[in-house]
Tab-separated table of N, CA and C in Angstrom:
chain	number	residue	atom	x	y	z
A	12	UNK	N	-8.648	-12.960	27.881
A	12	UNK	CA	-7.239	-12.910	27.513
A	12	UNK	C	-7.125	-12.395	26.082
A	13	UNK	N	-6.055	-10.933	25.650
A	13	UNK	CA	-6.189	-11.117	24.456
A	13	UNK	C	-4.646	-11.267	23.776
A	14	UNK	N	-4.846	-11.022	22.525
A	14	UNK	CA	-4.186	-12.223	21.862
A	14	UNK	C	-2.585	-10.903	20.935
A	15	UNK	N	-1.386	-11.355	21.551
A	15	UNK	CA	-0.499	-10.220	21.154
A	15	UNK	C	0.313	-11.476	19.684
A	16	UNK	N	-0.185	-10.603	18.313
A	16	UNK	CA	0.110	-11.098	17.134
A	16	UNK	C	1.819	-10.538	16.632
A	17	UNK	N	2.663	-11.165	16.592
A	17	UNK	CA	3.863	-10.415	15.933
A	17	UNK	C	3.678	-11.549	14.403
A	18	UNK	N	4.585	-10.781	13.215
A	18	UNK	CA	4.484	-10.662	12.136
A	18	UNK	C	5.974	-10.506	11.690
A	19	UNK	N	6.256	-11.295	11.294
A	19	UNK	CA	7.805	-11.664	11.040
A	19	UNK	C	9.143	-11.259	11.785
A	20	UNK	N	10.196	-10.471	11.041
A	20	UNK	CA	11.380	-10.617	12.376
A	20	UNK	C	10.817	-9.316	13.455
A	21	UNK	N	10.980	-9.351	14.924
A	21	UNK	CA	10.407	-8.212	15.655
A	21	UNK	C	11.693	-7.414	15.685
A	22	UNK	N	12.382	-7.312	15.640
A	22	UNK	CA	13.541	-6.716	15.672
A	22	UNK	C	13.584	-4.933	14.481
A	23	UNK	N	12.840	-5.527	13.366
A	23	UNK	CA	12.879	-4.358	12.638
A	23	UNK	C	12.732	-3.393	13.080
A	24	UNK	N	12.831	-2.027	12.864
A	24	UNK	CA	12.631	-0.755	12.959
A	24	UNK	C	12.093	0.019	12.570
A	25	UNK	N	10.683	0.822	13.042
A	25	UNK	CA	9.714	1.728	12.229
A	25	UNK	C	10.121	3.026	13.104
A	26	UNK	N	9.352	4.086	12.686
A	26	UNK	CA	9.374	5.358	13.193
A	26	UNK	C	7.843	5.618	12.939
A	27	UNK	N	7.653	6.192	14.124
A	27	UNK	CA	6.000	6.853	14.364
A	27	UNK	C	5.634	8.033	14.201
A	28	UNK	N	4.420	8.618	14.155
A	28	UNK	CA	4.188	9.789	14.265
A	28	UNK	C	2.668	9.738	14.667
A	29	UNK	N	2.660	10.504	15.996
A	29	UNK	CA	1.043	11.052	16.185
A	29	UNK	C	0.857	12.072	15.029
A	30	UNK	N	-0.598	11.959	14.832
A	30	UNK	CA	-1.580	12.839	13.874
A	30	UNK	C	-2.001	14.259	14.889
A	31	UNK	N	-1.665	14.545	15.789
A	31	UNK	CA	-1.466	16.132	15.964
A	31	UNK	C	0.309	16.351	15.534
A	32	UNK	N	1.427	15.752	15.932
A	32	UNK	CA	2.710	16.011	15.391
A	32	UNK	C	2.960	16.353	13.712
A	33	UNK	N	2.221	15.228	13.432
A	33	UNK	CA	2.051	15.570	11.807
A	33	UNK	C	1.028	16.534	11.458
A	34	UNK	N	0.142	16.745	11.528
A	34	UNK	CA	-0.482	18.034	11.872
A	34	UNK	C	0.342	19.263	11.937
A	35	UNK	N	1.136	19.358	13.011
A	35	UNK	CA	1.479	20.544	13.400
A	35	UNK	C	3.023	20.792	12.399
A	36	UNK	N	3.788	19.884	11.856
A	36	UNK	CA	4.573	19.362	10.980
A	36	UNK	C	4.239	20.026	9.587
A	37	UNK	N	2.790	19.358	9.045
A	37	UNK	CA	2.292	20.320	7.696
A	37	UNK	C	2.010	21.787	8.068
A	38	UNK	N	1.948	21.730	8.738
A	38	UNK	CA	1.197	23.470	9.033
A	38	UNK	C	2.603	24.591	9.217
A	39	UNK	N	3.809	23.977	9.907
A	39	UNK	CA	5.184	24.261	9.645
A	39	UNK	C	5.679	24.369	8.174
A	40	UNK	N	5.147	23.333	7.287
A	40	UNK	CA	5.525	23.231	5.935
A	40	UNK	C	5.139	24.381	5.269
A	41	UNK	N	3.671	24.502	5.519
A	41	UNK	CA	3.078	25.767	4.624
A	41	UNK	C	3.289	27.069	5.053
A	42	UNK	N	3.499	27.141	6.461
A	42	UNK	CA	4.028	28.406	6.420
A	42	UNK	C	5.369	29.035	6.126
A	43	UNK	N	6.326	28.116	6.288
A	43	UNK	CA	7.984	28.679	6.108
A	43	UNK	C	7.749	28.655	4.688
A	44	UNK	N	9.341	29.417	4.338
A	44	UNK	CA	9.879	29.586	2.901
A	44	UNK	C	10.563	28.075	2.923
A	45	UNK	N	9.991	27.077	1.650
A	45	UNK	CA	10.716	25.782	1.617
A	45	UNK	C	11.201	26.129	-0.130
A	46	UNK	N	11.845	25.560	-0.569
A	46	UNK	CA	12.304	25.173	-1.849
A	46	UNK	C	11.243	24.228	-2.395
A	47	UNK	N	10.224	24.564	-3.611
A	47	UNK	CA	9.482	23.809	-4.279
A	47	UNK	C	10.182	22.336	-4.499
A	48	UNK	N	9.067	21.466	-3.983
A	48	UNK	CA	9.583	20.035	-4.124
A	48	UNK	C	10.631	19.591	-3.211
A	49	UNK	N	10.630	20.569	-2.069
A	49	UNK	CA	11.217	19.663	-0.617
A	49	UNK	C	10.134	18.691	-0.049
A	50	UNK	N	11.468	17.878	0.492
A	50	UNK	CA	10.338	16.636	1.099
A	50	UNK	C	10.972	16.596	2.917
A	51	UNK	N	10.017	16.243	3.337
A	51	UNK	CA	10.454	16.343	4.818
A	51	UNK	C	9.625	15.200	5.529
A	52	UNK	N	10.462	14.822	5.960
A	52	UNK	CA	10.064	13.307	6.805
A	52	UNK	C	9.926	13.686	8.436
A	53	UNK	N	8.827	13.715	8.553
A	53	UNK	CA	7.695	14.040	10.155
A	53	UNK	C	7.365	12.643	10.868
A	54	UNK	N	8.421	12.454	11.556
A	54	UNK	CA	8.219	11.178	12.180
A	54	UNK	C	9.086	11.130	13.975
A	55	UNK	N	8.692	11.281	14.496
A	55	UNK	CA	9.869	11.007	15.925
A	55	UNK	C	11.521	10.598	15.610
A	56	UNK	N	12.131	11.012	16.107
A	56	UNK	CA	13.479	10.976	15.652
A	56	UNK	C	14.097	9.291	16.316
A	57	UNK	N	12.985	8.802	17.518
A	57	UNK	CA	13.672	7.664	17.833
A	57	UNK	C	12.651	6.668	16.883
A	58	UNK	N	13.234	5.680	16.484
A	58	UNK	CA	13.162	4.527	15.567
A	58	UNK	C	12.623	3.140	16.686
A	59	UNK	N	11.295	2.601	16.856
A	59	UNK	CA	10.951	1.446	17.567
A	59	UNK	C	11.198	0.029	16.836
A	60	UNK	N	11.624	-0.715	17.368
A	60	UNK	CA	11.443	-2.321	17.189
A	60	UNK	C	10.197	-2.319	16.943
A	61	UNK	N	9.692	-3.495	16.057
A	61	UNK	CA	7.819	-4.277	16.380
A	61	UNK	C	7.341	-4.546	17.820
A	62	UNK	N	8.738	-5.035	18.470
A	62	UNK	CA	8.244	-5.671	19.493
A	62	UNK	C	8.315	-4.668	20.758
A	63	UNK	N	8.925	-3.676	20.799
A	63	UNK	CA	8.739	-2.558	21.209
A	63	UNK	C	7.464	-1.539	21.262
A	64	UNK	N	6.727	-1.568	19.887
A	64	UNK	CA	5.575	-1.098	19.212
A	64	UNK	C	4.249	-2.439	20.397
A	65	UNK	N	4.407	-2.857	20.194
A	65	UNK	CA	3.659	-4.407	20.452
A	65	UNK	C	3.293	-4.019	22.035
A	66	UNK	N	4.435	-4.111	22.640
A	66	UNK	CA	4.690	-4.092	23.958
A	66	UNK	C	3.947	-2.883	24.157
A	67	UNK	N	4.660	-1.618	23.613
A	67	UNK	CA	4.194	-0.231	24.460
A	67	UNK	C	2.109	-0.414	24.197
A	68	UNK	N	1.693	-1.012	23.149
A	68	UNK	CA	0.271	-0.802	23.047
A	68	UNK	C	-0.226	-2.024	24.388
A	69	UNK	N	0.072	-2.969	24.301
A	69	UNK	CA	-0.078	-3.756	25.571
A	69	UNK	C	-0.103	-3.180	26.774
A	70	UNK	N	0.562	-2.243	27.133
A	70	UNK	CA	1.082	-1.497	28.254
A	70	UNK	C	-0.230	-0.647	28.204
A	71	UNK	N	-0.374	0.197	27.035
A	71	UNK	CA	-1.883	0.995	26.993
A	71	UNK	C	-2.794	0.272	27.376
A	72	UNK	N	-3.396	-0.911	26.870
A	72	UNK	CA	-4.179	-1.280	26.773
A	72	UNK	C	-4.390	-1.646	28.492
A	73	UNK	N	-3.228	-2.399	29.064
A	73	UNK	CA	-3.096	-2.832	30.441
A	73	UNK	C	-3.906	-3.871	30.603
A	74	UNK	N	-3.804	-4.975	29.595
A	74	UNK	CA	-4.323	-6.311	29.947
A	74	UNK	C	-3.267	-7.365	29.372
A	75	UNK	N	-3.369	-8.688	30.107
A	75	UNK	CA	-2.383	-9.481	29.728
A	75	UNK	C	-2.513	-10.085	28.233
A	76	UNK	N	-1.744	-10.447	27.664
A	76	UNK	CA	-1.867	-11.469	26.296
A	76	UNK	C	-0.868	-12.078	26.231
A	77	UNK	N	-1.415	-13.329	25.087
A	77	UNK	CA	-0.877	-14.650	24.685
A	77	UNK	C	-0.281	-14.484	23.304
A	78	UNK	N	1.045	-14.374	23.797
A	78	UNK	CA	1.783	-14.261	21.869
A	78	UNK	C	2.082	-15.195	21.304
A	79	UNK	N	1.638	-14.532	20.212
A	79	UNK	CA	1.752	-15.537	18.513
A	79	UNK	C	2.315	-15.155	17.773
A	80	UNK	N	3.956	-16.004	17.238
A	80	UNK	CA	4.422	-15.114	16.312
A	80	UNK	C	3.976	-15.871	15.090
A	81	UNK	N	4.510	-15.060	13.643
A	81	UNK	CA	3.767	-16.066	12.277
A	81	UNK	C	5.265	-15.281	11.750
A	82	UNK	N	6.001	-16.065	11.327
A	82	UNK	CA	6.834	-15.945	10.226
A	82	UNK	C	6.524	-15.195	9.234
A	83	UNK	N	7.864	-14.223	8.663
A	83	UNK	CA	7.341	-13.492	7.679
A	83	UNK	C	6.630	-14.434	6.115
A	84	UNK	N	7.655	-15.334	6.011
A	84	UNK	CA	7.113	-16.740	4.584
A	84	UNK	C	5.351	-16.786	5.136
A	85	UNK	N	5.052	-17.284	6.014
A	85	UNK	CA	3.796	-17.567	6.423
A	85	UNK	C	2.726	-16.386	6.468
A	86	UNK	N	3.270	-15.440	6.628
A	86	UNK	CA	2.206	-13.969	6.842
A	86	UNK	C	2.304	-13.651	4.734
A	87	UNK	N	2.963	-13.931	4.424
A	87	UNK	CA	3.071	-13.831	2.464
A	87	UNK	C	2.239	-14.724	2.027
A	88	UNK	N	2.374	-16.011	2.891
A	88	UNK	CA	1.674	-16.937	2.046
A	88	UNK	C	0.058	-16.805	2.442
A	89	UNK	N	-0.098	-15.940	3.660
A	89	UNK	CA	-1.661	-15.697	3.688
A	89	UNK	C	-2.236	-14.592	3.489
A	90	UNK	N	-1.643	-13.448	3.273
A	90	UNK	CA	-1.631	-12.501	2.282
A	90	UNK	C	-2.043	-12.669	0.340
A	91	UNK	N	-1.051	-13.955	0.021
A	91	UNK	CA	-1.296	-14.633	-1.247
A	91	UNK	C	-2.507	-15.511	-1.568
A	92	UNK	N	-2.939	-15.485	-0.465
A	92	UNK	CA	-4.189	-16.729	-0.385
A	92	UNK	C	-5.478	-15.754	-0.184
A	93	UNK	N	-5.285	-14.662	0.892
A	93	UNK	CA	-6.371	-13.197	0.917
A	93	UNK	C	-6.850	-12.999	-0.275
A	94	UNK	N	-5.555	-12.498	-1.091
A	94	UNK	CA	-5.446	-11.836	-2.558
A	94	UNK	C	-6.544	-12.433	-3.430
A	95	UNK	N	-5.862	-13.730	-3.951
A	95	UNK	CA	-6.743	-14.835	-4.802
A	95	UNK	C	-7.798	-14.973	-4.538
A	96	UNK	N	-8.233	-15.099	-3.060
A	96	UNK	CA	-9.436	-15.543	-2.754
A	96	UNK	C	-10.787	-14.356	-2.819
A	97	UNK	N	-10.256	-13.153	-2.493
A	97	UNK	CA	-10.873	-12.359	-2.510
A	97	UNK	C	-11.239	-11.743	-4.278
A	98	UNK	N	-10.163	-12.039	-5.038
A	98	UNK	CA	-10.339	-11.702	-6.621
A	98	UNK	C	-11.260	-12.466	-6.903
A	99	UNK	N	-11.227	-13.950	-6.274
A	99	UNK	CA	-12.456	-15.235	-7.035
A	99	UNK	C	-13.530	-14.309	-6.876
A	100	UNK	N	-14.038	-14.234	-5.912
A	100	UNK	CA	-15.217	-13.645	-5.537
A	100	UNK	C	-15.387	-12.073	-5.822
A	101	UNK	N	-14.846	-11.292	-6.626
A	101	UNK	CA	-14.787	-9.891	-7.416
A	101	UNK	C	-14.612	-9.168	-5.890
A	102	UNK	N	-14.351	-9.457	-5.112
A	102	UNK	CA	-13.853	-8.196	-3.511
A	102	UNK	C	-12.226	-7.379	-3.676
A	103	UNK	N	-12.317	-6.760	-2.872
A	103	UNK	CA	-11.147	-6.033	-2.619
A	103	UNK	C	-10.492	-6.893	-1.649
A	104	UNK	N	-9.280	-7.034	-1.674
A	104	UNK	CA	-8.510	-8.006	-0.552
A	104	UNK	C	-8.221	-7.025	0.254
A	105	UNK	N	-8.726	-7.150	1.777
A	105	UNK	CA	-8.229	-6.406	2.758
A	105	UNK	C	-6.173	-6.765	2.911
A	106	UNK	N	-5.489	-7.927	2.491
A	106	UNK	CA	-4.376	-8.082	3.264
A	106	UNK	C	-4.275	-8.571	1.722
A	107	UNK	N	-2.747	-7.708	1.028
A	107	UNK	CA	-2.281	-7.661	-0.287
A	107	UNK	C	-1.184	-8.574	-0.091
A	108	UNK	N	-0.105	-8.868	-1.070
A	108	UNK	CA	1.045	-9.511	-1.017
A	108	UNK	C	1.745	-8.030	-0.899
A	109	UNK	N	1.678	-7.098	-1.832
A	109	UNK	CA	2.259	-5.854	-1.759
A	109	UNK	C	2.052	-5.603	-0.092
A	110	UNK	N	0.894	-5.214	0.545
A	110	UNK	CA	0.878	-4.902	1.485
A	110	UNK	C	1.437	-5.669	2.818
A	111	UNK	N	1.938	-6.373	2.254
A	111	UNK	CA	2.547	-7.893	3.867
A	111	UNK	C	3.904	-7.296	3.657
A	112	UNK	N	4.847	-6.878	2.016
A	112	UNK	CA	6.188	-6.802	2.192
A	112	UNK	C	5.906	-5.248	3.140
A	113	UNK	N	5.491	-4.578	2.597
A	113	UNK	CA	5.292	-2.868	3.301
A	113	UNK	C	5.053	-3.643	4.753
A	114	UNK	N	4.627	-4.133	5.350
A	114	UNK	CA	4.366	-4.163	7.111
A	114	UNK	C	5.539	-5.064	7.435
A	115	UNK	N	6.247	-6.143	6.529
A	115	UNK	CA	7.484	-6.482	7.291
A	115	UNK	C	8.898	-6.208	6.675
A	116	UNK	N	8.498	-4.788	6.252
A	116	UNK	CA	10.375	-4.228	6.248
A	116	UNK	C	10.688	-2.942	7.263
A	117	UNK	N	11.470	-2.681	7.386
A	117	UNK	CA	11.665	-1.481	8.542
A	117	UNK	C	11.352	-0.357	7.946
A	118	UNK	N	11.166	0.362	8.616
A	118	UNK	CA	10.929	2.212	8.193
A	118	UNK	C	11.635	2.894	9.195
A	119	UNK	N	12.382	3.194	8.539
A	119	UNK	CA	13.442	4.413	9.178
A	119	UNK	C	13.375	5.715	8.433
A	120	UNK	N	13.312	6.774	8.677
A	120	UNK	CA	13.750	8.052	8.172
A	120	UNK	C	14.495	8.978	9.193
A	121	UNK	N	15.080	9.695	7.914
A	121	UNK	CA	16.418	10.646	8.411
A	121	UNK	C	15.491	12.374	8.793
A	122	UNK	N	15.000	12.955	10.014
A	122	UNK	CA	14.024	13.794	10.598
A	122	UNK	C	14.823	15.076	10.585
A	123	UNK	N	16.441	14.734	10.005
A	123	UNK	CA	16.819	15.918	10.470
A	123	UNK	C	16.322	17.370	9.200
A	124	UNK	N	15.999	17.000	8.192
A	124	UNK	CA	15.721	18.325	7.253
A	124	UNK	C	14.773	18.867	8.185
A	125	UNK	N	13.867	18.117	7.926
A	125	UNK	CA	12.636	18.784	8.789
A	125	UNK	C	12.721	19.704	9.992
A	126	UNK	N	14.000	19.289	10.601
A	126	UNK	CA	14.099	20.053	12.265
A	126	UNK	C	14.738	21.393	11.778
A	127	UNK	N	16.375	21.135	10.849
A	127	UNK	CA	16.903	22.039	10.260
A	127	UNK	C	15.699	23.195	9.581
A	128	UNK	N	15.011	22.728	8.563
A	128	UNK	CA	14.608	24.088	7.880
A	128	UNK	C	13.060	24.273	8.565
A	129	UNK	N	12.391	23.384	8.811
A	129	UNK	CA	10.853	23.506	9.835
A	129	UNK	C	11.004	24.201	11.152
A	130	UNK	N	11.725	23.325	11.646
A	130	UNK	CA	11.786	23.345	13.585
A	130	UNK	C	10.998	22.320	13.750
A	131	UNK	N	10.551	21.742	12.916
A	131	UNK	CA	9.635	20.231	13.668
A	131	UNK	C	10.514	19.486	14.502
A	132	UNK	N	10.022	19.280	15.248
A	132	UNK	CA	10.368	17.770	16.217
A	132	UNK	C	9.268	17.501	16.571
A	133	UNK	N	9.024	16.090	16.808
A	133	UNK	CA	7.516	15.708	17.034
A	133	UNK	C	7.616	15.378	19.045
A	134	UNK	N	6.543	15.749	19.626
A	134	UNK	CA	6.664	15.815	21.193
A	134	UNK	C	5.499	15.129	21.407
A	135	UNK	N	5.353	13.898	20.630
A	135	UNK	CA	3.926	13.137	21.697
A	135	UNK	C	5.043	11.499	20.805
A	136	UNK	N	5.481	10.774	22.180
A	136	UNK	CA	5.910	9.781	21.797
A	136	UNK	C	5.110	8.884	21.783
A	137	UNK	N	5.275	7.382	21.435
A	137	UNK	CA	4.244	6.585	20.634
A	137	UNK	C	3.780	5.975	22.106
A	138	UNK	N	4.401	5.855	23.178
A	138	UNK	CA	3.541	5.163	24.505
A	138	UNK	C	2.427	5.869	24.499
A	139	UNK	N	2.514	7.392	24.368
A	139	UNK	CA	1.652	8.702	25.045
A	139	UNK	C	0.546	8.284	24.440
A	140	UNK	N	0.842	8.472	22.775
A	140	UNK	CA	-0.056	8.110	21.524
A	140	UNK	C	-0.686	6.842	21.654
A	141	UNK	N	-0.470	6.247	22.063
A	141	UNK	CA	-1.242	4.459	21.974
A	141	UNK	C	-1.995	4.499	22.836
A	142	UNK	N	-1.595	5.423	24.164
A	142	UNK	CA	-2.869	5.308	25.376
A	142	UNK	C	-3.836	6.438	25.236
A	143	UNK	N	-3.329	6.928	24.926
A	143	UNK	CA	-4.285	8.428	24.251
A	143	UNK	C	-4.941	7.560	23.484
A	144	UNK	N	-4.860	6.867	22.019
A	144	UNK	CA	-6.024	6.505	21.258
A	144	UNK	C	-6.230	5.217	21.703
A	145	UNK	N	-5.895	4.696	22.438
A	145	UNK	CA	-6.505	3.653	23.797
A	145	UNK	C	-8.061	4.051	23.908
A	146	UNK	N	-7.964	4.991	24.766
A	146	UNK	CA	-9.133	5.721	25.852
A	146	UNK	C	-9.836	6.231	25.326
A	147	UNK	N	-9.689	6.971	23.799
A	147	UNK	CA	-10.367	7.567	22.971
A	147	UNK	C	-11.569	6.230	22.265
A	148	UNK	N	-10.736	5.527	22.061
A	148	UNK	CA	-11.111	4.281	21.462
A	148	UNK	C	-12.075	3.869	22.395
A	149	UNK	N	-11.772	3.779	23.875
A	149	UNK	CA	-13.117	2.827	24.924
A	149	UNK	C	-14.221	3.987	25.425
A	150	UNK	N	-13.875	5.735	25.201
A	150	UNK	CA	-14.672	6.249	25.644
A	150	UNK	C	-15.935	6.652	24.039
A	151	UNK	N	-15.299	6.138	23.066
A	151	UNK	CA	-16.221	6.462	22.237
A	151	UNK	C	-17.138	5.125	21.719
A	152	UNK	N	-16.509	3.744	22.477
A	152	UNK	CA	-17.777	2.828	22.275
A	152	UNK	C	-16.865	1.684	21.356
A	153	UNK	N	-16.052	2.027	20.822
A	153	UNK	CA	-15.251	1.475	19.616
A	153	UNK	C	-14.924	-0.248	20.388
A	154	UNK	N	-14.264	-0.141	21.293
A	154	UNK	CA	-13.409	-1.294	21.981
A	154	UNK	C	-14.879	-1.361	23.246
């Protein structure tokens, strides 16, 4: 049985991007005429919930799990405890306090510059992407 972790409110909102979309996204960048110091946000134009995100990799994966949610206060306070603990001992903290607010606020971006002056739109949605590096993942030994 494995084990489906959510991490404060699931409701928030991120935006994804496969690494061939973004890929093909920079390679759009460098070739058009852009205005020095445009910025263009390469991300799928639809916006997922966590628990949406959660679900669709479950679905890849195609095995059942047992969810656990942890409050965002509680995922800070062990993030804060990572931090310290890992400084006692001169390590790098894998799980920051900085890095707990970055994983529980939403990420949204606005895709339309990018479509306007690129033509990007990204065409591998995040189900496709999760089972794609699913399989990649069990045929190379990883999982």
């Amino acid at each position: 049985m494995r084990l489906r972790v959510y991490f404060g409110d699931v409701t928030r909102k991120v935006q994804m991007v496969h690494v061939d979309d973004l890929c093909a996204g920079i390679s759009l960048a460098t070739l058009k005429e852009t205005r020095s110091g445009s910025i263009y946000h390469l991300a799928e134009k639809q916006a997922y919930t966590i628990k949406d995100l959660v679900d669709q990799m479950k679905d890849a994966v195609g095995k059942k799990a047992i969810t656990l949610s942890v409050s965002g206060s509680l995922f800070r306070r062990i993030a804060a405890v990572s931090e310290r603990s890992a400084r006692l001992v001169g390590a790098t903290p894998m799980l920051t306090v900085e890095k707990c607010n970055e994983l529980l606020d939403s990420w949204e971006v606005d895709v339309r510059k990018a479509k306007e002056e690129l033509g990007f739109e990204s065409s591998i949605p995040f189900a496709q992407g999760a089972a794609e590096t699913y399989s990649w993942y069990k045929e190379h030994g990883w999982l």
